[in-house]
Amino acid sequence: MAAKTVYLAVYPTFADWETGHTTAHLTQHGYTVKTVGATTEPITTMGGLRIQPDLTLDDVRAEDDDTALLILTGAQLWDTGDELAPFARVARTFLDAGVPVAAICGATAGLAREGLLDDRTHTSAISFYLDATGYKGGEHYRESDAVTDHDLITAGPTEPVAFAREVFARLGVYEGEKLDAWYRLFHDSDASAYEVLES
C-alpha cells in the first residue's frame, strides 16, 4: 500500500495559516490528512477556529504502512513550557522509522529541545531563536526559506509556501518544472506558471 496518511499535529494556539497550502494540495493528490492532538478534546487555534482531533498521539504509529508524514506547526505553547514536548518525542519516532517530519515556526524550537536538530541541516525564524533552546545544532543552521535534510523539513514562520514546496518535493507530489511552477504561482503570483501546472 502506498503511504498516503499525513498526520497534522494540532494543539492550543496552533498557527492555522501555516499549513493551508500543504494540506490542501496533499488532499487533492490522494492523501488523507488526520489531525492529532494530545487528547481528542477540541482545541482552539491561534486564529480562533475549533478543531476536534481525529486521533491522539498514542494512536499514531510511524511504522504503519500507510504513514507518509507528520506535520508540526507553530504555536505559542512551544515557547511557554513543555506542554508540547510529547509531539517532539513523536517526531523522533517518525525520524527513527525513516518517515518524514515537517516542522515550521515554533515547532522547530520543539525539535531543537528534543535534540533532533543537533546533526541535521535546518532553518527556523532566526538562528538566535533556536540558540535560546540550548541546542547543539547551531553549525547546521541555514538562513533559508525552508530546508530539507533527508526526512526532516524545516521552515520559518513567514514561509508557508516554501514549506509546502519542500513537502511536495519530498513526497513526490510535484517534481521538476511543475514543482517550480507551483511555487511561482503561489509564492510569486506568476500567472504564467498556471499553464505549466495544467499541462
mmCIF file with all atom_site columns, N, CA and C in Angstrom, residues 173-199:
data_model
loop_
_atom_site.group_PDB
_atom_site.id
_atom_site.type_symbol
_atom_site.label_atom_id
_atom_site.label_alt_id
_atom_site.label_comp_id
_atom_site.label_asym_id
_atom_site.label_entity_id
_atom_site.label_seq_id
_atom_site.pdbx_PDB_ins_code
_atom_site.Cartn_x
_atom_site.Cartn_y
_atom_site.Cartn_z
_atom_site.occupancy
_atom_site.B_iso_or_equiv
_atom_site.pdbx_formal_charge
_atom_site.auth_seq_id
_atom_site.auth_comp_id
_atom_site.auth_asym_id
_atom_site.auth_atom_id
_atom_site.pdbx_PDB_model_num
ATOM 1  N N  . VAL A 1 173 ? 4.898  14.794 -4.818  1.00 0.00 ? 173 VAL A N  1
ATOM 2  C CA . VAL A 1 173 ? 3.602  15.295 -5.287  1.00 0.00 ? 173 VAL A CA 1
ATOM 3  C C  . VAL A 1 173 ? 3.786  16.115 -6.556  1.00 0.00 ? 173 VAL A C  1
ATOM 4  N N  . TYR A 1 174 ? 4.766  17.003 -6.528  1.00 0.00 ? 174 TYR A N  1
ATOM 5  C CA . TYR A 1 174 ? 5.177  17.763 -7.706  1.00 0.00 ? 174 TYR A CA 1
ATOM 6  C C  . TYR A 1 174 ? 6.683  17.604 -7.837  1.00 0.00 ? 174 TYR A C  1
ATOM 7  N N  . GLU A 1 175 ? 7.156  17.610 -9.071  1.00 0.00 ? 175 GLU A N  1
ATOM 8  C CA . GLU A 1 175 ? 8.590  17.488 -9.310  1.00 0.00 ? 175 GLU A CA 1
ATOM 9  C C  . GLU A 1 175 ? 8.995  18.426 -10.441 1.00 0.00 ? 175 GLU A C  1
ATOM 10 N N  . GLY A 1 176 ? 10.269 18.734 -10.513 1.00 0.00 ? 176 GLY A N  1
ATOM 11 C CA . GLY A 1 176 ? 10.824 19.475 -11.637 1.00 0.00 ? 176 GLY A CA 1
ATOM 12 C C  . GLY A 1 176 ? 10.086 20.750 -11.969 1.00 0.00 ? 176 GLY A C  1
ATOM 13 N N  . GLU A 1 177 ? 9.706  20.882 -13.244 1.00 0.00 ? 177 GLU A N  1
ATOM 14 C CA . GLU A 1 177 ? 9.039  22.091 -13.736 1.00 0.00 ? 177 GLU A CA 1
ATOM 15 C C  . GLU A 1 177 ? 7.732  22.363 -13.004 1.00 0.00 ? 177 GLU A C  1
ATOM 16 N N  . LYS A 1 178 ? 6.994  21.309 -12.691 1.00 0.00 ? 178 LYS A N  1
ATOM 17 C CA . LYS A 1 178 ? 5.700  21.510 -12.029 1.00 0.00 ? 178 LYS A CA 1
ATOM 18 C C  . LYS A 1 178 ? 5.886  22.006 -10.590 1.00 0.00 ? 178 LYS A C  1
ATOM 19 N N  . LEU A 1 179 ? 6.897  21.503 -9.916  1.00 0.00 ? 179 LEU A N  1
ATOM 20 C CA . LEU A 1 179 ? 7.175  21.982 -8.562  1.00 0.00 ? 179 LEU A CA 1
ATOM 21 C C  . LEU A 1 179 ? 7.554  23.462 -8.608  1.00 0.00 ? 179 LEU A C  1
ATOM 22 N N  . ASP A 1 180 ? 8.421  23.801 -9.540  1.00 0.00 ? 180 ASP A N  1
ATOM 23 C CA . ASP A 1 180 ? 8.827  25.200 -9.698  1.00 0.00 ? 180 ASP A CA 1
ATOM 24 C C  . ASP A 1 180 ? 7.626  26.076 -10.058 1.00 0.00 ? 180 ASP A C  1
ATOM 25 N N  . ALA A 1 181 ? 6.775  25.581 -10.950 1.00 0.00 ? 181 ALA A N  1
ATOM 26 C CA . ALA A 1 181 ? 5.603  26.349 -11.360 1.00 0.00 ? 181 ALA A CA 1
ATOM 27 C C  . ALA A 1 181 ? 4.636  26.536 -10.199 1.00 0.00 ? 181 ALA A C  1
ATOM 28 N N  . TRP A 1 182 ? 4.430  25.487 -9.411  1.00 0.00 ? 182 TRP A N  1
ATOM 29 C CA . TRP A 1 182 ? 3.543  25.615 -8.247  1.00 0.00 ? 182 TRP A CA 1
ATOM 30 C C  . TRP A 1 182 ? 4.045  26.719 -7.326  1.00 0.00 ? 182 TRP A C  1
ATOM 31 N N  . TYR A 1 183 ? 5.333  26.731 -7.065  1.00 0.00 ? 183 TYR A N  1
ATOM 32 C CA . TYR A 1 183 ? 5.917  27.735 -6.169  1.00 0.00 ? 183 TYR A CA 1
ATOM 33 C C  . TYR A 1 183 ? 5.790  29.139 -6.765  1.00 0.00 ? 183 TYR A C  1
ATOM 34 N N  . ARG A 1 184 ? 6.052  29.264 -8.063  1.00 0.00 ? 184 ARG A N  1
ATOM 35 C CA . ARG A 1 184 ? 5.943  30.575 -8.703  1.00 0.00 ? 184 ARG A CA 1
ATOM 36 C C  . ARG A 1 184 ? 4.509  31.095 -8.679  1.00 0.00 ? 184 ARG A C  1
ATOM 37 N N  . LEU A 1 185 ? 3.565  30.193 -8.827  1.00 0.00 ? 185 LEU A N  1
ATOM 38 C CA . LEU A 1 185 ? 2.165  30.610 -8.816  1.00 0.00 ? 185 LEU A CA 1
ATOM 39 C C  . LEU A 1 185 ? 1.736  31.089 -7.434  1.00 0.00 ? 185 LEU A C  1
ATOM 40 N N  . PHE A 1 186 ? 2.021  30.293 -6.413  1.00 0.00 ? 186 PHE A N  1
ATOM 41 C CA . PHE A 1 186 ? 1.508  30.604 -5.085  1.00 0.00 ? 186 PHE A CA 1
ATOM 42 C C  . PHE A 1 186 ? 2.398  31.533 -4.271  1.00 0.00 ? 186 PHE A C  1
ATOM 43 N N  . HIS A 1 187 ? 3.680  31.599 -4.600  1.00 0.00 ? 187 HIS A N  1
ATOM 44 C CA . HIS A 1 187 ? 4.575  32.497 -3.875  1.00 0.00 ? 187 HIS A CA 1
ATOM 45 C C  . HIS A 1 187 ? 4.732  33.837 -4.586  1.00 0.00 ? 187 HIS A C  1
ATOM 46 N N  . ASP A 1 188 ? 4.846  33.779 -5.918  1.00 0.00 ? 188 ASP A N  1
ATOM 47 C CA . ASP A 1 188 ? 5.156  34.983 -6.687  1.00 0.00 ? 188 ASP A CA 1
ATOM 48 C C  . ASP A 1 188 ? 3.975  35.525 -7.482  1.00 0.00 ? 188 ASP A C  1
ATOM 49 N N  . SER A 1 189 ? 2.825  34.843 -7.419  1.00 0.00 ? 189 SER A N  1
ATOM 50 C CA . SER A 1 189 ? 1.640  35.224 -8.209  1.00 0.00 ? 189 SER A CA 1
ATOM 51 C C  . SER A 1 189 ? 1.965  35.310 -9.697  1.00 0.00 ? 189 SER A C  1
ATOM 52 N N  . ASP A 1 190 ? 2.795  34.381 -10.159 1.00 0.00 ? 190 ASP A N  1
ATOM 53 C CA . ASP A 1 190 ? 3.207  34.332 -11.565 1.00 0.00 ? 190 ASP A CA 1
ATOM 54 C C  . ASP A 1 190 ? 2.154  33.541 -12.346 1.00 0.00 ? 190 ASP A C  1
ATOM 55 N N  . ALA A 1 191 ? 1.283  34.258 -13.043 1.00 0.00 ? 191 ALA A N  1
ATOM 56 C CA . ALA A 1 191 ? 0.173  33.610 -13.752 1.00 0.00 ? 191 ALA A CA 1
ATOM 57 C C  . ALA A 1 191 ? 0.650  32.667 -14.842 1.00 0.00 ? 191 ALA A C  1
ATOM 58 N N  . SER A 1 192 ? 1.855  32.893 -15.381 1.00 0.00 ? 192 SER A N  1
ATOM 59 C CA . SER A 1 192 ? 2.352  32.011 -16.435 1.00 0.00 ? 192 SER A CA 1
ATOM 60 C C  . SER A 1 192 ? 2.614  30.604 -15.921 1.00 0.00 ? 192 SER A C  1
ATOM 61 N N  . ALA A 1 193 ? 2.762  30.458 -14.616 1.00 0.00 ? 193 ALA A N  1
ATOM 62 C CA . ALA A 1 193 ? 3.018  29.135 -14.036 1.00 0.00 ? 193 ALA A CA 1
ATOM 63 C C  . ALA A 1 193 ? 1.788  28.242 -14.106 1.00 0.00 ? 193 ALA A C  1
ATOM 64 N N  . TYR A 1 194 ? 0.615  28.842 -14.177 1.00 0.00 ? 194 TYR A N  1
ATOM 65 C CA . TYR A 1 194 ? -0.629 28.066 -14.183 1.00 0.00 ? 194 TYR A CA 1
ATOM 66 C C  . TYR A 1 194 ? -0.675 27.098 -15.369 1.00 0.00 ? 194 TYR A C  1
ATOM 67 N N  . GLU A 1 195 ? -0.228 27.572 -16.507 1.00 0.00 ? 195 GLU A N  1
ATOM 68 C CA . GLU A 1 195 ? -0.255 26.715 -17.717 1.00 0.00 ? 195 GLU A CA 1
ATOM 69 C C  . GLU A 1 195 ? 0.627  25.499 -17.541 1.00 0.00 ? 195 GLU A C  1
ATOM 70 N N  . VAL A 1 196 ? 1.767  25.660 -16.890 1.00 0.00 ? 196 VAL A N  1
ATOM 71 C CA . VAL A 1 196 ? 2.672  24.521 -16.647 1.00 0.00 ? 196 VAL A CA 1
ATOM 72 C C  . VAL A 1 196 ? 1.991  23.507 -15.727 1.00 0.00 ? 196 VAL A C  1
ATOM 73 N N  . LEU A 1 197 ? 1.318  23.990 -14.700 1.00 0.00 ? 197 LEU A N  1
ATOM 74 C CA . LEU A 1 197 ? 0.646  23.086 -13.764 1.00 0.00 ? 197 LEU A CA 1
ATOM 75 C C  . LEU A 1 197 ? -0.488 22.322 -14.421 1.00 0.00 ? 197 LEU A C  1
ATOM 76 N N  . GLU A 1 198 ? -1.135 22.933 -15.388 1.00 0.00 ? 198 GLU A N  1
ATOM 77 C CA . GLU A 1 198 ? -2.278 22.304 -16.037 1.00 0.00 ? 198 GLU A CA 1
ATOM 78 C C  . GLU A 1 198 ? -1.886 21.406 -17.200 1.00 0.00 ? 198 GLU A C  1
ATOM 79 N N  . SER A 1 199 ? -0.610 21.424 -17.579 1.00 0.00 ? 199 SER A N  1
ATOM 80 C CA . SER A 1 199 ? -0.170 20.620 -18.741 1.00 0.00 ? 199 SER A CA 1
ATOM 81 C C  . SER A 1 199 ? -0.011 19.159 -18.371 1.00 0.00 ? 199 SER A C  1
#
